[in-house]
Coordinates of C-alpha atoms in Angstrom, one line a residue:
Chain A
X1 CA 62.0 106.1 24.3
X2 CA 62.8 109.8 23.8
X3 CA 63.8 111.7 20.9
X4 CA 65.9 113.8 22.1
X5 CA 69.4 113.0 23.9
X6 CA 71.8 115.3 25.6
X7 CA 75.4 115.2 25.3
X8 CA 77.9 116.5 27.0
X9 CA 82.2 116.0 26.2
X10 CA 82.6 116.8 21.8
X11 CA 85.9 116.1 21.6
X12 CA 87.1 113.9 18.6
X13 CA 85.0 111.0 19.7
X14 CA 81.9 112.6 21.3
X15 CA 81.1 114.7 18.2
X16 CA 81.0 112.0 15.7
X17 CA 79.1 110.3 18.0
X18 CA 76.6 112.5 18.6
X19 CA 76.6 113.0 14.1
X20 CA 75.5 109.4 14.0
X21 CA 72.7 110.3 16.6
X22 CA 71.6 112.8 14.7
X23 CA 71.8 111.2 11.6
X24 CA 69.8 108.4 13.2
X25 CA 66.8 111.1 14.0
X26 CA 67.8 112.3 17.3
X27 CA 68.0 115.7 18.5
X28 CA 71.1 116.2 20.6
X29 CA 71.5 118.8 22.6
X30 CA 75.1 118.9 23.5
X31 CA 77.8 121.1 25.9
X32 CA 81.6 121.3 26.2
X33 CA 83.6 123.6 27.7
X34 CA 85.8 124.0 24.6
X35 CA 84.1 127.0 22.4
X36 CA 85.4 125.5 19.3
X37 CA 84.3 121.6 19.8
X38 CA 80.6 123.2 20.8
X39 CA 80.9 125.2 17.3
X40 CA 81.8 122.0 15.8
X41 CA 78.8 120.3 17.1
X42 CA 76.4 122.9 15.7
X43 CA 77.8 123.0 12.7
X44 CA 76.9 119.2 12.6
X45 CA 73.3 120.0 13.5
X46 CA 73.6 119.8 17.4
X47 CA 71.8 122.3 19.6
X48 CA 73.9 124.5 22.0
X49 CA 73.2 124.2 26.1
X50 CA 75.2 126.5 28.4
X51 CA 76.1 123.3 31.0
X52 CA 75.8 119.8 31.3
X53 CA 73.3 120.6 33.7
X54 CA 70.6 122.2 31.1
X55 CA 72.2 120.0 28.5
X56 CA 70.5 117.0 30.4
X57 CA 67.4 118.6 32.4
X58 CA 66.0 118.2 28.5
X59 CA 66.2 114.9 27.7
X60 CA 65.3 111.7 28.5
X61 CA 68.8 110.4 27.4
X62 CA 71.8 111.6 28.7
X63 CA 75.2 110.6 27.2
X64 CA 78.7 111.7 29.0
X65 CA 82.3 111.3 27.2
X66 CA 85.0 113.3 28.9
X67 CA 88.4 112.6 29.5
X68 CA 89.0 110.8 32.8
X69 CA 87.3 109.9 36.5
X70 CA 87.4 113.5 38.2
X71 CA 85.3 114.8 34.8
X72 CA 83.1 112.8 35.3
X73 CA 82.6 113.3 38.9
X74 CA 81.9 117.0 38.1
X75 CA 79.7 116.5 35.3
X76 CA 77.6 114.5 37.4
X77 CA 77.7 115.2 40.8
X78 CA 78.8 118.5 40.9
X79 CA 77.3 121.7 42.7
X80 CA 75.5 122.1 39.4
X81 CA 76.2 118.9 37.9
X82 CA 73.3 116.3 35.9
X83 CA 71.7 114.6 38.9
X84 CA 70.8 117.9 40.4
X85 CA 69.1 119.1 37.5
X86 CA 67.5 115.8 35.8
X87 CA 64.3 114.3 35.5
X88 CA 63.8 110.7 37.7
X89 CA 64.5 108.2 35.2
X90 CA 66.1 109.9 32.6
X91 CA 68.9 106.9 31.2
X92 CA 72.2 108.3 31.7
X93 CA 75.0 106.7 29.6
X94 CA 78.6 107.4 30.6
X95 CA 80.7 106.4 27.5
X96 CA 84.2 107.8 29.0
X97 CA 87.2 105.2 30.2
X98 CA 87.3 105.9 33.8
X99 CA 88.7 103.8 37.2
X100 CA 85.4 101.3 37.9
X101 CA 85.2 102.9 41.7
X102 CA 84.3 106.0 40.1
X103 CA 81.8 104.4 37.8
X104 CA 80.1 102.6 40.6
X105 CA 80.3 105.6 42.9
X106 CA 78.2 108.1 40.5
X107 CA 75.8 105.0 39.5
X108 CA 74.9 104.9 43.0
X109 CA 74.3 108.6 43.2
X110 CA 72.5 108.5 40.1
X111 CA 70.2 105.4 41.4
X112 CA 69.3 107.6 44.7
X113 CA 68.0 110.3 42.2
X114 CA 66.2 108.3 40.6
X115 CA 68.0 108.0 37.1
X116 CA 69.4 104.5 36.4
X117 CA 72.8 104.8 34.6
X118 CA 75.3 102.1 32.8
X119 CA 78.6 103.0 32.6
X120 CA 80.0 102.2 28.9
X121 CA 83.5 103.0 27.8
X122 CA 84.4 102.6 24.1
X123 CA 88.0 101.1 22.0
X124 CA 88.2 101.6 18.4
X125 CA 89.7 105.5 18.6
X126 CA 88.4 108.2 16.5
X127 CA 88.4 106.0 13.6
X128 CA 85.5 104.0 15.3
X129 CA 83.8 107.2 16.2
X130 CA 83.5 108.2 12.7
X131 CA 83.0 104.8 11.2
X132 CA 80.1 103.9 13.9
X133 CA 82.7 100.6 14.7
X134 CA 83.3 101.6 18.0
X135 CA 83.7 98.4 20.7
X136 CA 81.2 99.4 23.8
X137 CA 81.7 97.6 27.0
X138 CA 79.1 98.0 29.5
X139 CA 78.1 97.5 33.0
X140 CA 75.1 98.2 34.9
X141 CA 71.6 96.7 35.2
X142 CA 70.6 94.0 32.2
X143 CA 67.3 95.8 32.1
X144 CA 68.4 99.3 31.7
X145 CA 71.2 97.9 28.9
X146 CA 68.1 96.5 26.9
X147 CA 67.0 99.9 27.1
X148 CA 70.2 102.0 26.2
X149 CA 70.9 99.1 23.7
X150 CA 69.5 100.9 20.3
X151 CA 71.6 104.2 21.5
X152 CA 74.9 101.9 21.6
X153 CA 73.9 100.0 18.4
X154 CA 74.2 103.2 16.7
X155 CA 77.7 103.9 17.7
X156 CA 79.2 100.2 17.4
X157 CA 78.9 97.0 19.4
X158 CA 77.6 96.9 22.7
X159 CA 78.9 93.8 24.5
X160 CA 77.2 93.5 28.4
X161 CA 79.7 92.9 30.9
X162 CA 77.8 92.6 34.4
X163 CA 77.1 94.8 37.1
X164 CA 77.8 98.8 37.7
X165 CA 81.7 99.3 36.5
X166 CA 82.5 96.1 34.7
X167 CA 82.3 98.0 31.7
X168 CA 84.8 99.9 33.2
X169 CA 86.6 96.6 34.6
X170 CA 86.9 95.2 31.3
X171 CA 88.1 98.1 29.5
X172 CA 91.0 98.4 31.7
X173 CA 91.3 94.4 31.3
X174 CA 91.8 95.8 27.2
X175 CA 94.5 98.0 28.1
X176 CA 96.8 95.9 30.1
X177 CA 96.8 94.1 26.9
X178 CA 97.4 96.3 24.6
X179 CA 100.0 97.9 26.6
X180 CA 101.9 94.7 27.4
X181 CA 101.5 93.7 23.7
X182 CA 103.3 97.1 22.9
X183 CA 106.2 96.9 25.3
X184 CA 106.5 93.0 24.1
X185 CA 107.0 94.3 20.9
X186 CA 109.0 97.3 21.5
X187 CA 111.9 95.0 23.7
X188 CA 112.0 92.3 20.6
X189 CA 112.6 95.2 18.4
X190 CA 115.4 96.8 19.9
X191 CA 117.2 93.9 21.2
X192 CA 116.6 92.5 17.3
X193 CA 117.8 95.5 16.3
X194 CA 120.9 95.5 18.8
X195 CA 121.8 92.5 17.4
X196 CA 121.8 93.7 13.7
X197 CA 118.7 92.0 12.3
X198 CA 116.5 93.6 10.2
X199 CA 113.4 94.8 11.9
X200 CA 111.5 94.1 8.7
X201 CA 112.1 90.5 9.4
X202 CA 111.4 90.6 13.0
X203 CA 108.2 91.7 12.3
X204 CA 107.2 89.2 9.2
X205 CA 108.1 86.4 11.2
X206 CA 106.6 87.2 14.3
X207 CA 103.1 88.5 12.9
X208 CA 103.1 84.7 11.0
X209 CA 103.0 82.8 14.1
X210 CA 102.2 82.4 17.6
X211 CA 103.4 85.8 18.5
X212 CA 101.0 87.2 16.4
X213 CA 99.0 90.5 17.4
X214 CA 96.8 92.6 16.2
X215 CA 98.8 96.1 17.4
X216 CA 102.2 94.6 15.8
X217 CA 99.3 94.0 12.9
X218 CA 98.6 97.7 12.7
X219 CA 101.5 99.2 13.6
X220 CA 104.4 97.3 13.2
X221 CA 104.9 98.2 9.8
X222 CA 104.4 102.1 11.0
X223 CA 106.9 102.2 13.8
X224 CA 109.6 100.6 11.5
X225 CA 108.9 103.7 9.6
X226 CA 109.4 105.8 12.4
X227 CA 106.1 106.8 11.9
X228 CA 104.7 107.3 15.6
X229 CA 101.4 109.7 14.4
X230 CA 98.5 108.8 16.5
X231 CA 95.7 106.6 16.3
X232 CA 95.6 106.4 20.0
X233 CA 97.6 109.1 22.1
X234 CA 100.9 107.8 25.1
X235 CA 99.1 110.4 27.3
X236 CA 95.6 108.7 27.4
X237 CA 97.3 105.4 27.1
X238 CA 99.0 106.5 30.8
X239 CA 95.5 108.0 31.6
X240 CA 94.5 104.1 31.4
X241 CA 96.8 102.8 33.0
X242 CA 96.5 105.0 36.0
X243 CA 93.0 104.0 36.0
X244 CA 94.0 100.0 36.2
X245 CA 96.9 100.9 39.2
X246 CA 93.6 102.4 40.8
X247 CA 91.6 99.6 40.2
X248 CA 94.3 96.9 40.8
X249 CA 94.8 98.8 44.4
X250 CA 90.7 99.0 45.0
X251 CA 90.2 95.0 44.1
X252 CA 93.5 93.8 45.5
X253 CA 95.2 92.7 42.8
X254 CA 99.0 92.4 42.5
X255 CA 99.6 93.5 38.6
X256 CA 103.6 93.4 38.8
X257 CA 103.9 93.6 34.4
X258 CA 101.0 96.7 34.5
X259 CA 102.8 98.2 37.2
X260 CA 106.2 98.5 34.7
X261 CA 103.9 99.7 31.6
X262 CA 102.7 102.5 33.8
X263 CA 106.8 103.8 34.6
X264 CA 107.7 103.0 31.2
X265 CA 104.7 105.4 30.1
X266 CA 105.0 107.5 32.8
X267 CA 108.8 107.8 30.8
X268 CA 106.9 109.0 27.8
X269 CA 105.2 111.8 29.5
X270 CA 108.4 112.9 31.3
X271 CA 110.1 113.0 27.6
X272 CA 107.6 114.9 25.7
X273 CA 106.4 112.2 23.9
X274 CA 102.8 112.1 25.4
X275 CA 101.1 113.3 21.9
X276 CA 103.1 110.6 19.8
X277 CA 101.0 107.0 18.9
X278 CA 100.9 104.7 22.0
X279 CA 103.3 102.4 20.0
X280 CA 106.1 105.0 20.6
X281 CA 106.9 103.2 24.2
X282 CA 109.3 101.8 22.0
X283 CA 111.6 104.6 22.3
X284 CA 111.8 104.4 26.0
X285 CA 113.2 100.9 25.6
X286 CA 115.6 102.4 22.8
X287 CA 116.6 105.5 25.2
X288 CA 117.2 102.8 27.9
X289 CA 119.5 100.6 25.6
X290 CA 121.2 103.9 24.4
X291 CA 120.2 103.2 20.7
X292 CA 117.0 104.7 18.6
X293 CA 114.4 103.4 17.0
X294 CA 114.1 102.7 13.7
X295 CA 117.7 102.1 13.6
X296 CA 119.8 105.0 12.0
X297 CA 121.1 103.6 8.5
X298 CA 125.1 104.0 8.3
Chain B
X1 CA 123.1 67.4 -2.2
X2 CA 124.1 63.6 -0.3
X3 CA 121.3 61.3 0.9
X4 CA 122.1 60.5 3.9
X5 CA 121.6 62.9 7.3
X6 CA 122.6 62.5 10.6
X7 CA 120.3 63.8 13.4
X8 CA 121.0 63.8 16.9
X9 CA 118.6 64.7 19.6
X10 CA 115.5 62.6 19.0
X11 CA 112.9 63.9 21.8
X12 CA 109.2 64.8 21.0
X13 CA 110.4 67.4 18.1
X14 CA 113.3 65.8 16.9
X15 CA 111.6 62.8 15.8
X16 CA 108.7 63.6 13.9
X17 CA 111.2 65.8 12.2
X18 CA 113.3 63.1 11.1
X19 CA 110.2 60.7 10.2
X20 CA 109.7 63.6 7.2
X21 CA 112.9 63.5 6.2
X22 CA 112.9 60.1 5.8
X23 CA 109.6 60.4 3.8
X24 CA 111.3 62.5 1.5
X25 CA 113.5 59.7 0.5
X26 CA 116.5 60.8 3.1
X27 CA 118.1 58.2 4.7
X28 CA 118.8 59.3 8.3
X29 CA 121.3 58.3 10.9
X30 CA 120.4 59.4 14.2
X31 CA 121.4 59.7 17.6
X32 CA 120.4 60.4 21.4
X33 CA 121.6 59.7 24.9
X34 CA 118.2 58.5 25.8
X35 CA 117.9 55.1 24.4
X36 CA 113.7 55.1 24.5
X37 CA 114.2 58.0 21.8
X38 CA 116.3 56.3 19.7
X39 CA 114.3 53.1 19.9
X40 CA 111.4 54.9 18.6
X41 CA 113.6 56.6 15.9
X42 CA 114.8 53.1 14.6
X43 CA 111.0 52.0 14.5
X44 CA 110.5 55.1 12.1
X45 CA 113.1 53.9 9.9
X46 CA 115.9 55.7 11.0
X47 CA 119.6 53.9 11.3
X48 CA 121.0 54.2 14.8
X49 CA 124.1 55.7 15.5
X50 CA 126.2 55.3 18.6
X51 CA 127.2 58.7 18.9
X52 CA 127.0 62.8 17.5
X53 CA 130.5 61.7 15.9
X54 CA 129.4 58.5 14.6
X55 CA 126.3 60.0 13.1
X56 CA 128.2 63.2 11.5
X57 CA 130.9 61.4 10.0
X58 CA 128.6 59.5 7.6
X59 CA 126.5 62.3 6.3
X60 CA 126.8 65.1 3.8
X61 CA 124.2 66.9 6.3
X62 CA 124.2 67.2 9.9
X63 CA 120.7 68.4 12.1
X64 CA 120.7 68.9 15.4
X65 CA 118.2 69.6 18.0
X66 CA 119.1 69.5 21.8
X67 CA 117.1 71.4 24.5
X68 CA 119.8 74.4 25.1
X69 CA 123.4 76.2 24.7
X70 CA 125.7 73.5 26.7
X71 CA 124.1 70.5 24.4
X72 CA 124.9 72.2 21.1
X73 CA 128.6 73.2 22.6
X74 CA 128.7 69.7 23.9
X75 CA 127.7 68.3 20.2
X76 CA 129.7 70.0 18.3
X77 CA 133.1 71.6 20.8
X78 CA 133.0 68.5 22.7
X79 CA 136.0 66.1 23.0
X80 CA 134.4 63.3 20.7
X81 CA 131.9 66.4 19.3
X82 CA 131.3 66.5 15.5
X83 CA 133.8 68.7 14.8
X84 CA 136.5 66.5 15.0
X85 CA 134.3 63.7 12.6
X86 CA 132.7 65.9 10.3
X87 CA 134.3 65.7 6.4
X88 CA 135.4 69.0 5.5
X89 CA 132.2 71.1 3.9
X90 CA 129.7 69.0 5.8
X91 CA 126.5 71.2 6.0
X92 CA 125.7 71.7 9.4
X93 CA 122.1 72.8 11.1
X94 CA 121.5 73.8 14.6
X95 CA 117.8 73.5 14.5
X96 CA 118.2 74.1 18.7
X97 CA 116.9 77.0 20.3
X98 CA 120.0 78.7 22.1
X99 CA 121.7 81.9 22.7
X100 CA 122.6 83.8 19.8
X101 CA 126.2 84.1 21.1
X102 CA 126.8 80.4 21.5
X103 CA 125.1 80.0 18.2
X104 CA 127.8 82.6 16.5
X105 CA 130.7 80.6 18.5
X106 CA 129.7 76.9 17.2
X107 CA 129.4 78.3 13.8
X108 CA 132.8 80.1 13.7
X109 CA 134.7 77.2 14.8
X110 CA 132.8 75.1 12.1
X111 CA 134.2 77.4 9.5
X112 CA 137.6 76.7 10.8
X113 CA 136.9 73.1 10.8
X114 CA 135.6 74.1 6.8
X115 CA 132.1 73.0 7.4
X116 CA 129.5 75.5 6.7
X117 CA 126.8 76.4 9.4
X118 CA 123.5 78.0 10.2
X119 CA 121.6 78.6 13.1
X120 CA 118.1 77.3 12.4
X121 CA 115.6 77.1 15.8
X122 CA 112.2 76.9 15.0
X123 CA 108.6 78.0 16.7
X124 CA 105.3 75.9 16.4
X125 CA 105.7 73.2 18.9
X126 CA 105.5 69.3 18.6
X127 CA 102.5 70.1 16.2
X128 CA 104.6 71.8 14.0
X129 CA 107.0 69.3 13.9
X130 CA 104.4 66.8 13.7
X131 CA 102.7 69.1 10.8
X132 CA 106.0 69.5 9.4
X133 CA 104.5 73.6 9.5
X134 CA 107.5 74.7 11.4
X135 CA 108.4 78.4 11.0
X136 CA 112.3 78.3 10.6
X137 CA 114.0 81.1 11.5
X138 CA 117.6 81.4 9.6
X139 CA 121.0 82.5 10.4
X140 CA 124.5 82.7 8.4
X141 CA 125.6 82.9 4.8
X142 CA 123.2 83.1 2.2
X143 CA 124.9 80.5 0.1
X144 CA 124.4 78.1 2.6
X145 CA 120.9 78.9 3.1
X146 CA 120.0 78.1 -0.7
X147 CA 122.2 75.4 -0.4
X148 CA 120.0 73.9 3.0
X149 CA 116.4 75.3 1.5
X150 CA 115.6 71.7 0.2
X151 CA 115.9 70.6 3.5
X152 CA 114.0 73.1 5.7
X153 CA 111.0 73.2 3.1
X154 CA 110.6 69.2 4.3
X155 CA 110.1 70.6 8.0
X156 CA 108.5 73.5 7.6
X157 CA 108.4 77.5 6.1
X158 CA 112.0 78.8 6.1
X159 CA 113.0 82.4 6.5
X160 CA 116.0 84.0 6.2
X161 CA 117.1 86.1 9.0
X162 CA 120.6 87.1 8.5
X163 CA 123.8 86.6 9.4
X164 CA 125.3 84.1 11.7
X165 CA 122.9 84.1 15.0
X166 CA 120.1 86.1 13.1
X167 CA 118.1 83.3 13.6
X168 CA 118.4 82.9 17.0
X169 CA 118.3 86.3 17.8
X170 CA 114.7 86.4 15.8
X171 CA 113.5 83.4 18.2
X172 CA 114.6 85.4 20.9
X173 CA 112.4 88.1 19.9
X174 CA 109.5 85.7 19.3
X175 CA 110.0 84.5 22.8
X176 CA 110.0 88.2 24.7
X177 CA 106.4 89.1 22.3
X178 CA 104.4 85.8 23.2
X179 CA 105.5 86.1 27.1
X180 CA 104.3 89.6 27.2
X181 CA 101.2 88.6 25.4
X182 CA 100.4 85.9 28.2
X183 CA 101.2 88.0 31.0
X184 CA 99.0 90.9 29.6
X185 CA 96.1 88.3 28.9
X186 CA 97.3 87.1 32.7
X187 CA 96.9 90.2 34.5
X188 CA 94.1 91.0 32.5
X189 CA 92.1 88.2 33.9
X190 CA 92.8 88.5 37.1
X191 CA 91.9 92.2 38.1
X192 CA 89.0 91.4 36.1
X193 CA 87.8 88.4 38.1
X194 CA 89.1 89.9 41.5
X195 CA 86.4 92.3 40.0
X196 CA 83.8 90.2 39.4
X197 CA 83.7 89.9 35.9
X198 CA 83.1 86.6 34.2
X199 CA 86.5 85.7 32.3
X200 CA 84.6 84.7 29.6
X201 CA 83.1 88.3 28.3
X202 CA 86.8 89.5 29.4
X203 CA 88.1 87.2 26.3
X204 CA 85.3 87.8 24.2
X205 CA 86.0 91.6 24.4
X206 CA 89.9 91.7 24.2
X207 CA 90.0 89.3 21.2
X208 CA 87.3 91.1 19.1
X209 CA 89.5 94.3 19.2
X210 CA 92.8 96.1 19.0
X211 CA 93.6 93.7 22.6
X212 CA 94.1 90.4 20.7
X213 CA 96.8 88.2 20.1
X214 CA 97.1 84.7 18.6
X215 CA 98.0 83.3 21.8
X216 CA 94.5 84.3 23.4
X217 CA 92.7 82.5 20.5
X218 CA 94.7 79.5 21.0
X219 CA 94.7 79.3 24.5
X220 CA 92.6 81.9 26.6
X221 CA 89.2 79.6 26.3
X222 CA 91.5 76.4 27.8
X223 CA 92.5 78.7 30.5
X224 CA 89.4 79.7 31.7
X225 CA 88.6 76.2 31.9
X226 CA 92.0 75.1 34.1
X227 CA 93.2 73.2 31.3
X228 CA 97.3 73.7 31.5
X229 CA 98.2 71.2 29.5
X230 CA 100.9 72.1 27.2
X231 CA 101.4 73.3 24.0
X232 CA 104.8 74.4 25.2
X233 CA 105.8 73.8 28.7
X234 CA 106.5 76.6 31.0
X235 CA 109.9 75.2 31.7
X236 CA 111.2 75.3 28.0
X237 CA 109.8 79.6 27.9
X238 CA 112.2 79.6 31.2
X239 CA 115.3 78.7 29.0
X240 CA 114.6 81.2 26.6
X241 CA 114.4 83.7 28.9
X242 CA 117.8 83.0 30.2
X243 CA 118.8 83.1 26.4
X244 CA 117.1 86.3 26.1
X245 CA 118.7 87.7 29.0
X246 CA 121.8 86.5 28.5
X247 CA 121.8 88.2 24.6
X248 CA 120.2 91.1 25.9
X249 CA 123.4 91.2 28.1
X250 CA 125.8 90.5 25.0
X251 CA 124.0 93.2 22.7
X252 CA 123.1 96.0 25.6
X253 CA 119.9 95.9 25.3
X254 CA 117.8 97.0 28.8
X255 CA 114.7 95.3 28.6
X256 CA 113.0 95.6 31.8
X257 CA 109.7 93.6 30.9
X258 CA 111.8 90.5 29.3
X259 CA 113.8 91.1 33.2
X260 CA 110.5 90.7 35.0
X261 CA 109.1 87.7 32.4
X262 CA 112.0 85.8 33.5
X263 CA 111.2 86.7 37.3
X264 CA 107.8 85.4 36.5
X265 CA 108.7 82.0 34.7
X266 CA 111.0 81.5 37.1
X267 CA 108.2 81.9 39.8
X268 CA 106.4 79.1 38.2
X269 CA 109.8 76.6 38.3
X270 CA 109.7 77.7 42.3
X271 CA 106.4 76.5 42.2
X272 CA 106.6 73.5 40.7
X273 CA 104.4 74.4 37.6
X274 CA 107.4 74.1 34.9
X275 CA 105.6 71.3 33.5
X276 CA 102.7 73.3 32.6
X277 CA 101.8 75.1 29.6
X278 CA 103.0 78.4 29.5
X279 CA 99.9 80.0 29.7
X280 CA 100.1 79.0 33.4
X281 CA 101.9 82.6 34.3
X282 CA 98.2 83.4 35.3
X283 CA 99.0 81.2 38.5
X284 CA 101.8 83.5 39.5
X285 CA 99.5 86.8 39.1
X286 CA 96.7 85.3 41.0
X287 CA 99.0 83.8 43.9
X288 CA 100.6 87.4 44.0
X289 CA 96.9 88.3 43.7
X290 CA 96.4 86.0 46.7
X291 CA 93.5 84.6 44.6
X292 CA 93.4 81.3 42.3
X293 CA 92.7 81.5 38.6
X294 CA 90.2 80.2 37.1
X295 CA 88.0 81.7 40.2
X296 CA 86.5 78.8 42.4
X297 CA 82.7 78.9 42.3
X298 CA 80.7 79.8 44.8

């Protein structure tokens, strides 16, 4: 095993990430095309590249985190992306939520140059970035995960899902549910709130039984207080659930409830509200019933 | 307080209900149209009635707990209903699940008839009742609420919801968050196996992290193992999607998931799966999927 691990996407999650790397006695040599995130990562310890592609011709790791599918297509198999410029078998690790077809696509690419690659997207949010928590799903070959496996115990928990792009598969699988737990949420509240009840009590009563979950857990109590700050952004929410109307399309599955979250999210986006918490869909269902949410007092 | 109830609708949550009253030193006088449940009610202990009327008119407290909206207006509204029995400040309890309008309508004409009224439906299932663990959702005056606490606290944990049809309207909302949490955890599982992932690691993940829900706990490891039995039968989640539709229709809410969960449930009735649990919304996804769920093996 190397000692040295390049990194390329420093956003909020990739630089804590690559801080707990470092911390653990790597040297990580990092890129992104933001000037201040790459500043951020020196500051942290990190060493500079000028491209992914030098960024991974020096390591024997090789860690991607960038927003969404066509990132990582560059990144990788770009006119001067990593599997031009990498040495066979260096382990590349691509930690970003992106549709499975892509995932499996660039594995394969990777696999004719020689590199063998698991694709690993994370939940748990910035919070699990900084707090080393974060929830890895991965696909790829069992072997190569035994060999990426102290890299993702570092970050969080690494849970193996099967083949090339089931870690992608099951991360989608994750955001269905949260979505739909959301929007369940969201329609109870405003027709509650229609109604005149209290959404204080809606709330207490649901989160003590069988309609329990862990979102209303989180941020029921927030919403109520109209506060819609992120934790986890509408716009990458609607990223996701691009990515599973992709994926639904490419495995022929009919996902009539995920189709819905992707329009009522696709709302957010149209009304500005794309930087607000994922929990905010709960003003489309307001804006629909012609009301607000939290209830104005009289 | 009096010591004698009358309870009418004596099916598999009724009964255990009244077996705890009757524990507590109550003596109950029951009825229902199906004579094999009032059999077994009499074999608890309970005095047999040969009517709603005929039960109501003896009792200082009145329960009842019928499947849906026309039973309760039949009950009470009907030509021979309790109304026209019931001694003036009878304490009357809907312990039904219904619409929220009906449940404001019953209660109103009880006030005329100068018998106070709450709207008391219940979640938790025959195990609740069973368990006496019921959560008790509460609607109508606050005086009469103290005044009925002794009695709920036999069944189960009481909360106060607010005014007349509060407690409905709070079931309602319990309803619309646990059918958006099955569907989620149903379309989950089905572009993951359509995908190749074992439904297994699917539930592991989701209910690890931000994904879960109480109803995955409970029920995701018997549905990846085909067993439907119910817990609480698809057809009864049917009815209170009508209710939910039908208040969202009263109040003005537009809740376009709730719109397609009814769609869905009332795919399953087509089907002939309204005996089911209703987990069993998987089998409309993987039929749209053109797939079955749990996957054959190979």
């Amino acid at each position: 095993m190397g000692s040295k691990i390049g990194f390329v996407g420093l956003g909020i999650m990739g630089n804590p990430m690559a801080g707990h790397l470092m911390k653990a006695g790597y040297e990580v040599i990092g890129f992104d095309l933001v000037p201040e995130a790459l500043a951020e990562f020196v500051s942290l310890g990190g060493i500079a590249a000028s491209s992914s592609q030098e960024a991974a011709a020096q390591c024997d790791i090789f860690i991607s985190m960038v927003p969404d599918s066509p990132h990582v297509e560059a990144v990788y198999l770009g006119e001067n992306g990593v599997l031009v410029g990498a040495r066979p078998d260096t382990l590349l690790l691509d930690m970003s939520s992106i549709s499975p077809v892509m995932a499996i696509k660039v594995a394969k690419a990777a696999a004719e140059h020689g590199c063998p690659m698991l694709d690993a997207p994370v939940s748990g949010g910035q919070v699990g970035a900084q707090q080393a928590t974060l929830s890895i799903m991965v696909g790829g070959d069992p072997a190569v995960y035994e060999r990426a496996l102290p890299i993702f115990e570092i970050l969080g928990k690494p849970t193996y899902c099967g083949p090339s792009g089931a870690g992608q598969t099951v991360k989608a699988c994750n955001q269905i549910q949260v979505a739909m737990n959301f929007i369940g949420l969201a329609e109870a509240l405003v027709l509650g709130t229609k109604a005149g009840v209290d959404p204080e009590i809606i709330i207490k009563v649901l989160s003590a039984g069988y309609a329990q979950t862990r979102v209303m857990d989180v941020r029921g109590p927030r919403m109520i207080n109209d506060d819609f700050e992120p934790g986890f952004r509408a716009a990458f929410h609607y990223k996701d659930l691009n990515i599973i109307r992709e994926a639904a399309r490419a495995y022929g599955a009919s996902l009539p409830a995920s189709a819905l979250a992707h329009e009522l999210f696709s709302s957010m986006m149209a009304n500005g509200w794309g930087n607000l918490d994922h929990s905010a869909v709960v003003k489309v269902i307001a804006m629909l019933s012609n009301t607000e949410f939290p209830p104005k007092a009289d």
